[in-house]
Structure formats: structure tokens, C-alpha cells
Coordinates of C-alpha atoms (C1' of nucleotides) in Angstrom, one line a residue:
Chain A
M1 CA 121.9 297.7 26.2
A2 CA 122.1 294.0 24.8
D3 CA 122.4 295.0 21.4
K4 CA 125.1 297.9 21.9
T5 CA 128.6 297.3 20.5
A6 CA 131.6 297.9 22.5
I7 CA 133.4 299.7 19.5
S8 CA 131.5 302.9 17.0
P9 CA 131.1 303.0 14.7
T10 CA 130.7 299.1 13.8
R11 CA 133.0 297.4 11.1
S12 CA 129.9 297.8 8.3
E13 CA 129.4 301.7 9.3
D14 CA 132.7 302.6 8.5
F15 CA 135.9 300.3 9.0
P16 CA 138.7 302.7 8.8
E17 CA 137.0 304.5 11.7
W18 CA 136.2 301.6 13.5
Y19 CA 139.8 300.5 13.0
Q20 CA 141.1 303.5 14.7
Q21 CA 138.7 303.0 17.6
I22 CA 139.8 299.6 18.0
I23 CA 143.4 300.3 18.7
R24 CA 142.3 303.3 21.1
A25 CA 139.6 300.7 22.9
A26 CA 142.4 298.2 23.2
D27 CA 145.2 300.5 24.2
L28 CA 147.3 299.6 21.7
A29 CA 149.2 302.7 19.9
E30 CA 148.7 306.7 19.7
N31 CA 149.7 309.1 17.8
S32 CA 153.0 311.3 18.8
E33 CA 153.8 314.9 17.7
T34 CA 156.2 313.6 15.4
R35 CA 154.7 313.3 12.2
G36 CA 153.6 310.0 10.7
C37 CA 155.2 308.5 14.3
M38 CA 153.5 306.2 16.4
V39 CA 153.6 305.3 20.3
I40 CA 153.4 301.9 20.8
K41 CA 152.2 301.4 23.7
P42 CA 152.6 298.2 26.2
W43 CA 149.5 296.2 25.4
G44 CA 150.2 297.1 21.6
F45 CA 154.0 296.4 22.2
A46 CA 153.8 293.3 23.9
I47 CA 151.8 291.7 21.1
W48 CA 154.6 292.9 18.4
E49 CA 157.4 291.2 21.0
L50 CA 155.4 288.1 20.7
I51 CA 155.7 288.2 16.9
Q52 CA 159.4 289.0 17.3
S53 CA 160.4 286.3 19.7
D54 CA 158.6 283.3 17.4
L55 CA 159.6 285.1 14.3
D56 CA 162.9 285.1 15.8
A57 CA 163.4 281.8 16.6
R58 CA 162.3 280.6 13.2
F59 CA 164.7 282.7 11.7
K60 CA 167.6 281.1 13.9
A61 CA 166.1 277.7 13.0
T62 CA 166.9 278.0 9.6
G63 CA 170.5 279.1 10.3
H64 CA 170.4 283.1 10.7
Q65 CA 172.3 285.1 12.6
N66 CA 171.2 288.7 14.1
A67 CA 173.4 291.9 13.2
Y68 CA 172.9 295.2 13.5
F69 CA 174.1 298.0 11.0
P70 CA 173.8 302.1 11.3
L71 CA 170.4 303.8 11.1
L72 CA 172.4 306.6 8.8
I73 CA 173.6 305.6 5.2
P74 CA 175.7 307.7 3.3
L75 CA 173.7 309.3 0.5
A76 CA 176.4 307.8 -1.7
Y77 CA 175.1 304.4 -1.4
L78 CA 171.7 304.9 -2.4
E79 CA 173.0 305.9 -6.0
K80 CA 174.5 302.4 -6.2
E81 CA 171.4 300.5 -7.7
A82 CA 169.6 302.7 -9.7
D83 CA 166.0 301.2 -9.7
H84 CA 166.3 301.0 -5.5
A85 CA 167.2 304.1 -5.4
E86 CA 164.8 305.3 -7.8
G87 CA 161.9 303.3 -5.7
F88 CA 162.9 304.9 -2.8
A89 CA 163.8 308.4 -3.4
T90 CA 160.8 310.4 -2.8
E91 CA 160.5 308.9 0.7
C92 CA 164.2 309.5 2.2
A93 CA 164.3 311.5 5.4
V94 CA 167.4 313.0 4.9
V95 CA 170.2 314.2 7.4
T96 CA 172.1 317.4 6.7
H97 CA 173.7 319.3 9.8
H98 CA 175.4 317.4 13.0
R99 CA 174.9 320.2 15.3
L100 CA 172.7 322.7 17.1
E101 CA 173.1 326.2 17.9
A102 CA 171.2 328.3 20.4
E103 CA 170.2 331.7 19.4
K104 CA 168.3 333.8 22.1
D105 CA 165.8 335.8 20.9
P106 CA 166.6 339.2 22.0
E107 CA 162.8 340.6 22.0
T108 CA 161.4 337.5 23.7
G109 CA 164.2 336.3 25.5
K110 CA 163.4 332.5 24.2
T111 CA 165.8 329.9 23.5
R112 CA 165.9 328.7 19.9
M113 CA 167.9 325.9 18.5
I114 CA 169.4 326.3 14.9
P115 CA 170.8 323.6 12.6
S116 CA 174.2 324.6 12.1
G117 CA 177.7 322.4 10.5
K118 CA 176.2 321.5 7.5
L119 CA 177.3 318.0 6.7
T120 CA 179.6 317.6 3.2
E121 CA 177.8 314.2 2.7
P122 CA 174.4 314.1 3.8
Y123 CA 172.9 310.7 5.4
V124 CA 169.8 308.9 5.1
I125 CA 168.0 307.3 7.7
R126 CA 167.2 303.9 6.4
P127 CA 164.1 303.2 4.5
T128 CA 165.5 299.8 3.9
S129 CA 169.1 298.4 4.7
E130 CA 170.3 296.6 1.8
T131 CA 172.8 299.5 0.8
I132 CA 174.5 299.4 4.2
I133 CA 174.2 295.6 4.4
G134 CA 175.7 294.8 1.3
A135 CA 178.6 297.6 2.0
A136 CA 179.3 295.1 4.8
F137 CA 179.2 291.9 3.2
S138 CA 181.5 293.3 0.2
R139 CA 184.2 293.4 3.2
W140 CA 182.9 290.5 5.0
I141 CA 182.9 288.1 1.6
E142 CA 185.8 287.0 -0.3
S143 CA 185.8 283.3 -0.9
Y144 CA 183.1 280.6 -1.4
R145 CA 184.2 279.4 1.8
D146 CA 182.3 282.4 3.4
L147 CA 178.9 281.8 1.7
P148 CA 176.3 281.5 2.5
L149 CA 176.0 284.9 4.7
L150 CA 173.1 284.7 6.6
I151 CA 171.9 287.6 8.5
N152 CA 168.8 289.1 9.9
Q153 CA 168.2 292.8 11.4
W154 CA 166.0 293.9 13.8
A155 CA 165.5 297.5 13.6
N156 CA 163.4 300.4 12.8
V157 CA 163.4 302.1 9.5
M158 CA 161.5 305.5 7.9
R159 CA 160.1 306.0 5.0
W160 CA 158.1 309.6 4.2
E161 CA 154.8 308.4 3.8
M162 CA 152.2 311.0 2.8
R163 CA 149.5 309.2 4.0
P164 CA 150.3 307.6 7.8
R165 CA 147.7 305.1 9.7
L166 CA 148.9 303.2 12.9
F167 CA 150.4 300.3 12.4
L168 CA 149.5 300.4 8.5
R169 CA 151.4 302.4 7.3
T170 CA 153.7 305.0 9.9
A171 CA 156.7 306.8 8.6
E172 CA 159.0 304.8 11.3
F173 CA 158.4 301.8 11.8
L174 CA 159.7 298.6 12.9
W175 CA 160.9 295.2 11.4
Q176 CA 162.8 292.8 10.3
E177 CA 164.7 292.2 7.4
G178 CA 166.4 289.1 6.5
H179 CA 169.5 289.9 4.2
T180 CA 171.2 286.9 2.8
A181 CA 174.4 286.3 -0.1
H182 CA 174.8 283.0 -1.7
E183 CA 177.3 281.2 -3.8
T184 CA 174.6 279.9 -6.9
V185 CA 171.2 281.2 -8.5
A186 CA 169.3 278.5 -7.3
E187 CA 170.3 278.1 -3.3
A188 CA 169.4 282.2 -3.3
I189 CA 166.1 280.9 -4.6
L190 CA 165.7 278.5 -2.3
E191 CA 166.6 281.0 0.4
T192 CA 163.9 283.5 -0.7
K193 CA 161.4 280.5 -1.3
T194 CA 162.0 278.9 2.4
M195 CA 161.6 282.6 4.3
H196 CA 158.8 282.7 1.7
Q197 CA 157.1 279.5 3.7
V198 CA 158.2 280.9 7.0
Y199 CA 156.3 283.6 6.9
H200 CA 153.0 282.0 5.6
D201 CA 153.3 279.2 8.5
F202 CA 154.0 282.0 11.1
L203 CA 150.7 283.8 9.5
R204 CA 149.0 280.4 10.1
D205 CA 150.3 279.3 12.7
I206 CA 150.5 282.5 14.9
L207 CA 148.1 284.7 13.9
A208 CA 145.4 282.6 12.4
I209 CA 145.4 284.7 9.3
P210 CA 145.4 282.0 6.0
A211 CA 148.0 284.0 3.4
V212 CA 148.0 283.3 -0.1
M213 CA 151.7 282.8 -1.1
G214 CA 152.3 284.3 -4.4
E215 CA 154.9 285.8 -7.0
K216 CA 154.6 289.4 -7.6
T217 CA 154.3 290.7 -10.9
E218 CA 157.2 292.9 -12.4
A219 CA 154.8 296.3 -11.9
E220 CA 154.7 295.3 -8.1
R221 CA 158.1 294.1 -7.5
F222 CA 160.8 295.6 -4.9
P223 CA 162.9 298.0 -6.6
G224 CA 166.2 296.2 -7.4
A225 CA 164.8 292.8 -7.6
E226 CA 164.5 290.1 -9.7
M227 CA 161.7 288.0 -8.2
T228 CA 159.0 289.2 -5.4
L229 CA 157.5 286.6 -3.5
T230 CA 154.6 287.9 -1.2
V231 CA 152.2 286.6 1.8
E232 CA 148.3 288.2 1.0
A233 CA 146.2 288.6 3.6
M234 CA 142.4 289.3 3.2
V235 CA 141.1 291.4 5.7
Q236 CA 137.1 292.1 7.0
D237 CA 136.6 294.5 4.9
K238 CA 137.9 292.4 1.8
K239 CA 141.1 294.7 1.0
A240 CA 144.1 292.8 0.8
I241 CA 147.0 293.6 2.7
Q242 CA 150.9 292.3 1.9
A243 CA 151.9 290.8 5.1
G244 CA 155.4 289.9 4.3
T245 CA 157.8 289.4 1.1
S246 CA 160.7 288.0 0.4
H247 CA 163.2 289.1 -2.6
Y248 CA 165.9 287.1 -4.7
L249 CA 167.6 290.2 -5.7
G250 CA 170.1 288.5 -8.3
Q251 CA 173.1 290.2 -8.4
N252 CA 171.9 293.7 -9.0
F253 CA 172.8 294.5 -5.6
S254 CA 176.4 292.4 -5.7
E255 CA 177.6 294.0 -9.0
A256 CA 176.3 297.7 -7.6
Q257 CA 178.2 297.2 -4.5
D258 CA 180.9 294.2 -5.4
I259 CA 179.8 292.0 -3.0
S260 CA 182.3 289.4 -4.7
F261 CA 184.2 286.1 -4.2
V262 CA 186.5 283.6 -5.0
D263 CA 185.2 280.6 -6.1
R264 CA 186.0 276.9 -6.5
N265 CA 187.4 277.4 -9.5
N266 CA 189.4 280.2 -8.5
K267 CA 187.3 283.0 -10.4
K268 CA 185.7 285.7 -9.1
Q269 CA 181.9 285.5 -8.8
F270 CA 179.2 288.2 -7.8
A271 CA 177.1 286.9 -5.1
H272 CA 173.6 285.9 -5.4
T273 CA 171.5 287.8 -2.8
T274 CA 168.3 288.2 -1.0
S275 CA 166.2 289.9 1.2
W276 CA 163.2 289.3 3.4
G277 CA 161.0 291.5 5.5
V278 CA 157.7 291.9 7.9
S279 CA 156.7 294.6 9.8
T280 CA 154.7 296.2 12.9
R281 CA 151.9 296.4 9.8
L282 CA 151.7 292.6 11.2
V283 CA 149.5 294.2 14.2
G284 CA 147.6 296.4 12.0
T285 CA 147.1 293.3 9.5
L286 CA 145.8 291.2 12.6
I287 CA 143.7 293.9 13.9
M288 CA 141.5 293.8 10.8
A289 CA 141.6 290.2 10.4
H290 CA 140.3 289.2 13.6
S291 CA 138.4 291.8 15.5
D292 CA 135.0 292.7 16.1
D293 CA 132.6 295.3 17.1
D294 CA 133.0 294.7 20.7
G295 CA 136.7 295.3 20.0
L296 CA 140.4 293.7 19.6
V297 CA 140.2 289.6 19.4
L298 CA 143.7 288.2 19.9
P299 CA 144.9 284.6 18.8
P300 CA 146.2 283.4 21.4
R301 CA 149.6 283.0 20.6
V302 CA 149.7 286.8 20.4
A303 CA 147.7 287.3 23.4
P304 CA 149.9 289.4 26.0
Q305 CA 147.6 288.0 28.4
Q306 CA 146.1 284.6 27.5
I307 CA 143.9 284.4 30.7
V308 CA 142.4 287.1 32.6
I309 CA 140.8 285.9 35.9
I310 CA 138.0 288.5 37.4
P311 CA 137.4 288.1 41.1
V312 CA 133.7 288.0 41.8
T313 CA 133.5 289.7 45.1
P314 CA 129.9 290.5 45.9
K315 CA 130.2 290.3 49.4
P316 CA 133.3 291.8 52.0
D317 CA 133.6 288.7 54.2
T318 CA 134.1 286.3 51.1
R319 CA 136.4 288.6 49.5
N320 CA 139.6 287.8 50.1
A321 CA 139.2 283.9 49.8
I322 CA 138.1 284.3 46.5
I323 CA 141.1 286.5 45.2
D324 CA 142.9 283.9 47.1
A325 CA 141.5 281.3 45.3
C326 CA 142.1 283.3 41.9
N327 CA 145.4 283.9 42.7
A328 CA 145.8 280.2 43.3
L329 CA 144.3 279.3 39.7
A330 CA 146.4 281.8 38.5
N331 CA 149.7 280.0 39.8
T332 CA 148.3 276.1 38.6
L333 CA 148.0 278.0 35.5
R334 CA 151.5 279.3 35.1
T335 CA 152.5 275.5 35.6
H336 CA 150.6 274.6 32.5
T337 CA 152.5 275.6 29.0
F338 CA 150.7 275.9 25.8
H339 CA 153.0 275.2 22.9
G340 CA 156.0 275.3 24.8
Q341 CA 155.9 278.8 26.6
P342 CA 154.2 279.2 30.2
L343 CA 150.4 280.0 30.0
R344 CA 150.3 284.1 30.6
V345 CA 147.5 284.6 33.1
H346 CA 146.5 287.7 35.4
V347 CA 144.2 288.0 38.1
D348 CA 142.6 291.3 37.8
S349 CA 141.7 292.5 41.3
R350 CA 141.7 296.1 41.2
D351 CA 138.7 297.6 42.8
L352 CA 136.4 298.4 40.1
G353 CA 132.7 297.2 39.2
G354 CA 132.9 293.7 37.8
G355 CA 131.3 294.5 34.4
Q356 CA 133.9 297.5 34.0
K357 CA 136.2 294.8 34.4
K358 CA 135.0 292.8 31.9
W359 CA 134.5 295.1 29.0
E360 CA 138.2 296.2 29.1
W361 CA 139.5 292.8 28.9
V362 CA 136.9 292.4 26.0
K363 CA 138.5 295.5 23.8
K364 CA 141.6 294.3 24.6
G365 CA 141.1 290.7 23.1
V366 CA 142.2 288.3 25.6
P367 CA 141.4 284.9 24.6
I368 CA 139.8 283.5 27.7
R369 CA 137.9 285.4 30.6
L370 CA 137.4 283.7 34.0
E371 CA 134.8 284.8 36.7
I372 CA 135.2 283.2 40.4
G373 CA 132.6 284.0 42.6
P374 CA 131.4 282.6 45.9
R375 CA 129.2 280.3 44.6
D376 CA 132.2 279.1 42.0
L377 CA 134.3 278.7 45.3
E378 CA 131.9 276.3 46.6
S379 CA 131.1 274.5 43.6
R380 CA 134.6 274.4 42.5
K381 CA 133.3 275.6 39.1
V382 CA 135.2 278.5 37.2
C383 CA 132.9 280.4 34.6
V384 CA 134.8 280.5 31.0
S385 CA 133.9 282.7 28.5
R386 CA 136.0 282.7 25.3
R387 CA 136.5 286.1 23.0
D388 CA 135.7 284.0 19.4
Q389 CA 132.4 283.6 21.2
A390 CA 129.6 286.4 22.1
H391 CA 131.0 288.0 25.1
N392 CA 127.7 287.2 27.2
D393 CA 128.3 283.8 26.5
K394 CA 129.8 281.8 30.1
T395 CA 130.2 278.4 30.6
F396 CA 130.2 276.9 34.2
V397 CA 133.5 274.3 34.0
N398 CA 134.5 272.2 37.1
R399 CA 138.0 273.8 37.9
E400 CA 139.9 270.5 37.3
E401 CA 138.4 270.1 33.9
F402 CA 139.2 273.5 32.9
L403 CA 142.9 273.1 33.7
Q404 CA 142.9 270.1 31.8
Q405 CA 141.6 271.5 28.6
V406 CA 143.2 275.1 28.9
Q407 CA 145.3 273.9 26.3
E408 CA 142.9 272.4 24.3
T409 CA 140.6 275.5 24.6
L410 CA 143.6 277.8 23.6
D411 CA 144.2 275.7 20.3
S412 CA 140.6 275.5 19.7
I413 CA 140.1 279.7 19.7
H414 CA 143.3 279.5 17.1
Q415 CA 141.7 277.2 15.2
N416 CA 138.3 279.1 15.4
L417 CA 139.7 282.1 14.1
L418 CA 141.5 280.8 11.5
A419 CA 138.8 278.7 10.2
R420 CA 136.7 282.1 9.7
T421 CA 139.6 283.7 8.5
S422 CA 139.5 281.1 5.5
S423 CA 136.2 281.0 5.1
F424 CA 135.9 284.5 4.8
R425 CA 138.7 284.9 2.2
E426 CA 137.4 281.7 0.1
H427 CA 133.7 283.3 -0.1
N428 CA 135.6 286.3 -1.2
T429 CA 137.4 285.0 -3.8
Q430 CA 136.0 284.3 -6.8
P431 CA 137.7 282.9 -10.2
C432 CA 136.6 285.2 -13.2
S433 CA 137.0 284.6 -17.2
S434 CA 135.0 287.6 -18.5
F435 CA 136.2 291.0 -19.0
D436 CA 132.8 292.2 -18.6
A437 CA 132.1 290.8 -15.2
F438 CA 135.6 291.8 -14.0
E439 CA 134.9 295.5 -14.9
Q440 CA 131.4 295.1 -13.1
H441 CA 132.9 293.4 -10.6
W442 CA 134.8 296.5 -9.1
S443 CA 132.6 298.9 -9.2
R444 CA 130.7 297.6 -6.1
P445 CA 131.3 298.3 -2.9
N446 CA 134.0 296.5 -0.8
P447 CA 134.5 294.1 -3.7
G448 CA 136.1 291.0 -2.9
W449 CA 139.2 289.6 -4.6
L450 CA 139.4 287.9 -8.3
L451 CA 141.6 285.0 -9.8
T452 CA 141.9 285.4 -13.6
P453 CA 143.7 283.9 -16.2
W454 CA 146.5 286.5 -17.6
A455 CA 148.6 287.2 -20.1
G456 CA 148.9 290.7 -20.0
S457 CA 151.9 293.3 -20.6
R458 CA 153.3 295.2 -17.5
Q459 CA 151.4 298.6 -19.4
E460 CA 148.4 296.5 -19.6
E461 CA 148.4 295.8 -16.2
E462 CA 149.2 299.0 -15.1
K463 CA 146.2 300.5 -17.4
L464 CA 143.8 298.2 -15.4
S465 CA 145.1 298.4 -11.9
K466 CA 144.7 302.2 -12.3
E467 CA 141.4 302.5 -14.1
H468 CA 139.9 300.1 -11.3
K469 CA 142.0 301.3 -8.1
I470 CA 143.1 297.6 -7.8
T471 CA 146.4 295.8 -8.4
I472 CA 147.4 292.5 -9.1
R473 CA 148.3 291.1 -5.5
C474 CA 150.6 287.9 -6.8
L475 CA 150.3 285.5 -9.2
P476 CA 149.2 282.5 -6.3
L477 CA 151.9 279.9 -6.4
A478 CA 149.1 277.1 -6.3
E479 CA 147.3 278.5 -9.2
Q480 CA 149.7 277.9 -11.5
K481 CA 149.7 274.9 -13.1
G482 CA 146.2 274.4 -14.3
D483 CA 144.8 274.4 -17.9
E484 CA 145.3 277.0 -20.5
A485 CA 142.4 279.6 -20.9
P486 CA 141.9 282.6 -22.3
C487 CA 143.4 285.7 -20.6
I488 CA 141.1 287.8 -19.6
L489 CA 142.3 290.8 -21.6
T490 CA 144.2 289.9 -24.4
G491 CA 142.3 286.6 -24.6
K492 CA 145.9 284.8 -25.4
A493 CA 146.0 281.5 -24.0
T494 CA 147.9 280.8 -20.6
K495 CA 148.3 278.9 -17.7
Q496 CA 149.2 282.1 -15.6
R497 CA 146.7 283.3 -13.1
A498 CA 146.3 286.1 -11.4
L499 CA 144.7 287.5 -8.1
W500 CA 143.4 291.2 -8.1
G501 CA 142.0 293.1 -5.2
R502 CA 142.1 296.0 -3.5
S503 CA 144.7 296.9 -0.9
Y504 CA 146.1 298.7 1.7
Chain B
rC1 C1' 152.8 316.7 -2.3
rG2 C1' 147.4 318.5 -4.6
rG3 C1' 142.0 319.0 -2.9
rG4 C1' 138.2 318.9 1.4
rG5 C1' 137.9 319.3 6.9
rA6 C1' 139.6 319.5 11.9
rG7 C1' 143.1 321.0 16.2
rU8 C1' 139.3 323.8 23.3
rA9 C1' 139.8 319.6 30.0
rG10 C1' 141.9 312.4 29.2
rC11 C1' 137.7 311.6 25.3
rU12 C1' 133.6 313.5 22.3
rC13 C1' 132.0 318.5 21.1
rA14 C1' 129.7 323.3 22.1
rG15 C1' 131.5 328.6 22.0
rC16 C1' 134.1 331.4 17.2
rU17 C1' 129.7 334.5 12.0
rU18 C1' 128.5 339.7 15.9
rG19 C1' 136.2 340.1 19.9
rG20 C1' 135.0 341.5 26.8
rU21 C1' 140.4 336.2 28.7
rA22 C1' 135.9 329.2 28.9
rG23 C1' 131.5 325.4 28.9
rA24 C1' 128.5 320.3 28.4
rG25 C1' 128.6 315.3 28.8
rC26 C1' 131.4 311.0 29.7
rG27 C1' 136.3 309.9 32.2
rC28 C1' 139.1 311.0 36.5
rC29 C1' 139.4 311.8 42.2
rG30 C1' 136.7 311.5 47.2
rG31 C1' 132.4 310.2 50.5
rC32 C1' 128.0 307.3 50.9
rU33 C1' 124.9 303.1 48.4
rU34 C1' 125.3 299.3 45.8
rU35 C1' 127.9 294.6 43.9
rG36 C1' 127.5 287.4 39.0
rG37 C1' 128.8 293.5 36.8
rG38 C1' 130.2 298.8 32.0
rA39 C1' 125.4 301.1 38.6
rG40 C1' 123.1 305.2 42.0
rC41 C1' 123.3 309.8 44.4
rC42 C1' 126.5 314.1 46.6
rG43 C1' 131.1 316.6 46.7
rG44 C1' 136.0 318.1 43.8
rA45 C1' 139.8 318.3 40.5
rU46 C1' 141.7 319.6 35.8
rG47 C1' 142.8 323.7 29.8
rU48 C1' 149.0 329.7 28.8
rC49 C1' 141.5 327.3 23.5
rG50 C1' 148.1 322.8 18.4
rC51 C1' 152.2 326.8 18.2
rA52 C1' 154.2 331.6 16.6
rG53 C1' 153.3 336.6 15.3
rG54 C1' 150.3 340.3 14.0
rU55 C1' 145.5 343.6 14.4
rU56 C1' 143.2 345.9 19.0
rC57 C1' 142.3 348.9 25.8
rG58 C1' 141.1 343.5 25.0
rA59 C1' 141.8 337.6 21.3
rA60 C1' 139.4 330.4 21.6
rU61 C1' 137.2 334.3 18.5
rC62 C1' 139.7 339.1 13.2
rC63 C1' 144.8 338.2 10.0
rU64 C1' 149.0 335.7 8.3
rG65 C1' 152.4 331.9 8.7
rU66 C1' 153.6 327.3 10.7
rC67 C1' 153.1 321.8 12.7
rU68 C1' 150.0 318.2 13.5
rC69 C1' 145.2 314.9 12.7
rC70 C1' 141.2 313.1 9.7
rC71 C1' 139.1 312.0 4.4
rC72 C1' 139.7 311.7 -1.4
rG73 C1' 143.7 311.4 -4.8
rA74 C1' 149.5 310.4 -6.0
rC75 C1' 152.9 306.9 -3.2
rC76 C1' 153.9 302.8 -0.3
rA77 C1' 155.6 297.5 4.3

RNA sequence: CGGGGAGUAGCUCAGCUUGGUAGAGCGCCGGCUUUGGGAGCCGGAUGUCGCAGGUUCGAAUCCUGUCUCCCCGACCA
């Protein structure tokens, strides 16, 4: 039993299957009858809500306001920006009717609903909202005094993906999309960079994931963007996952949609726009970054419950006293705060075996488990287990001492997870200057990332990508100021560095 | 959307080749015994066999269509 894992298969045996088992064991989500769409269950949704509320505060702190735009976009809107239209064309769900008519089968007597009332102008279910928000912007913006316009929307979007995977790629997903309009290029680019930094900091400070900040190459850019900035995370199978993007859209959308204003010299100008977003994919990223073979591992700041107290009640006569003590401790803990919010504490007093409860919370990834039994009651101690340590590790701590150190302990769990993911990424990211070594690298199982000098063309990039099933994840911002070196493919001297990897 | 696999109890699956209208383990519920631990024994409940047609006296089983899931590709947050 000692070496048996709660999740089977393990990460090393079958990573994709392990991922799905984590979701099930932690009760995060399940597939629905609707193709490619998931039901997000309470534990999974609570994680998303925590992500949402933290990000929302960051958006507001940087001057943005929330608003809401229609789910359905007139087809014609999508035809306005050519690159954009082409980029999303293959994954759009289209609404073509507005009524159902009941039709009774004369033989079986069953009623079937037949779409009728065909629309002359079909609608597209938003795959992203640049076009419909742009249409509003063009009405709202008249003068330079109306700028900047800084809007965010929390919404669901739909992209008819061919290979859905829970959280990582679902046909419908939840996200936020920021859309802003600015007077000048410089302001718009500053906005793009600001939100890029917001995403990076959020990933580090809330999800305990170190992301590489970089710019996408032209081939990987958002359809219709002039510049796409990305935060790239590495998960435990060494693949990359694009955790968030921030786009400078130039005047492409403003020209297409007439988002124009009269400037300080009484001249008509097109606004410079940006858009940026993160999605429920963050939950998938979180799972794959931290979880282990015993289940989900949650960084404390996105744990729906940060501390679970399990009463150990071996004897009926002390049972009530123990449960009272657990509730009292929980209430005291709830008066403590962690990063400005009351601690989230749960007492699991269900009438179940202790082992069963323990494993449930291990699998759900709760950062701290406390057990209190008769002996602890007498000695005024609590038995503490941390999710970032082995499931059978426990330390007995004085109750007062635990209360004093609880924030510190949660912070230490966060730091420990961050240190773990950081060193994993560092160990699996290698500089590479030889083309032979580069090509050999990708034939290995689970290859990590390579950082190479790169001065190739878009065509050359796409050819290499196809050949090795890799992509340039980004041109990391921190790596572009070094010495010149020969491009790995063309040999041309360049300061540019590209980060290559397999990705989700 | 191409190639492969699969849909039978909450979960994992057997039964299907050779049609005769359902089974196991785990889980669930109850009882007793246990209790620093995912315990034991006894008893119990649960399925229009993905959906729709067809063949047949009779279909989980054969045929056709369709939907969904998984794996590989192309596409992607």
C-alpha cells in the first residue's frame, strides 16, 4: 500500500490519461452531452472564481472597466478584417434559425422539434469579440477626449475545436477579454505590455507558475494583430502552454470598423487598439504544472479551501469535544487573513473513515490538512500535513504556534511550488547553437525547450515546425539583448533568440 | 475534418463471433463489528445495454444511420 499512488496511471506512465484522472479524482469537471463542452463542477468552478476575482482586481487597478457585449455577432462584422476573419473561419458556430416547430411523428407519436424561421442574416457565436466590441467602440469614440477607452469583458466564447480536452481546449470556454482603444501607438503598446506583465505576475504570485514573457513570431501571431505578447508556461511533460496573450492590433481593426476620433489638431485619426485574454485553460495549466500522482496540488491562493480540519474521533465519549474543538479552531482561523482575505477553512465532520476523508482532500489538492484527535486535544497540539509534501508526512505543532505561523506556512507552500516549477523549467530549457543537436533533440521522448539564435524567415520557421512538431513558443523578451550569434538554420549573425518547444 | 478504438449499473469492464430481453469488481444504502485511518462481515438497491431506424417470433448481440468520448494527424486559448 505504501508505494501505491492515488492516481493511476501515473504521470510517467501516461500523462494525458493521468491529467484526466486528476480532473475526475478532484471532481473538477466532466464532459457533457454537448459536443466538446464541459460541465465545470463546484470545486473546479471555485478555482476559476478565485482566478477571476484576483485578475478582476488587477484589471480595475490598471484602470479598466467591465462591460458586456452580445454572444451573437452579425456575420457581416466578421467579414470586415480579412486576416481576422480567415483566422477564425474554420471554428465558428453559426446560428441560422430563430424558431423551432413541433412536429408529431404520426407513427411513433413522438414530438420532434424542427428548426424553422431561417434568418436572412446568420449570426456567429462569438469566437472572440474584437468585431462586436469594435462596432460599439466606433459609436462611443468621437474625440481624443474619449480616449483611452479601457474595457474588459468576462464571457464565454465558442470555437468549434476538432480535438477538445477538458479545460485545455473545449468548444465553449470561459475567459476574459480586454479591449482598449488609444490615441497613439506608444500608448497602445504600453497597454499591451502592461497587461502582459499583469498576466506574468498573476501566474507567478497566484498560480505559482513561472512564465516566460515573450513575443510571438509572425507565424504564431493572433489573426489581425501587429504584435502578440505571450506568457508561456512549462508543464510536467515538458510541453509548453500559452497561458495568456496580449495583442497590439495597430489600426487594423479601427480602420476596418471605423474606430476613429478627431485629434487635438482637429484631424480625423484611427485609434490604436489592443486586446488581451486568459481563459479557463489556466485551470488546465495549473493542474499540469503542480499536480502529482496522488492528485491535484493547489497553490494556496487559488485553493477553494486552504485548510481542511479532519476530526479524529476514535471514541464516542470524546467525539463531541473534538468536533467542538475543530469548529472553534476553524473559527479562529477564519479571523486570520492570507493576502488580505479571510482564510478559507473547512471542518470535515462527515461520518466517514478518517483515511477516506484524508485521501479525498489529498486528491482535491487542499494545501494544509489538520487532524485533531483526543491526544491532541489534551496536548493542545494539531497534526499538520502539507500537500506539497508526502501524503504521510505529518508534524505535531502546538495549536498557538500553528495559528501564529499559518500565513507563513501557506506562503511557504506557494514558494515551494513556485521553486519546484521554476527549477523544473530551468532544467528543461537548454541553449542550443548547433543545428544537428537541435534536430536530434526533438526525436527524444518528452523533449524540453531549446533556446536558439534565430534569423530564419516565416517559411523556414513553418517548415521546421512541421518537421519536428514544434513551434517557436516566443522570442523571450529577456534574451534579445545579448551578443550576436549565428542563426541555427541560416548561420546569419543575430541577436534574436527563439524558444522552441512542443505545445498544447 | 481524415485514420484507429470505444459507448452495457455512479466507476472500471465482462457478455456480442455462434440472437432467447443482463453480470462481476469497486462505489452506494442498511445492520453489526471496528476506528490516529482509504477496515471487516452480513444484507440490499441500482441498467428502455448511447440514440434512431431495420432484419427477426425474438436484438446488448446482426445491418444501416446518427451522436458522444478516447488515441494519432491537420486546426487551435
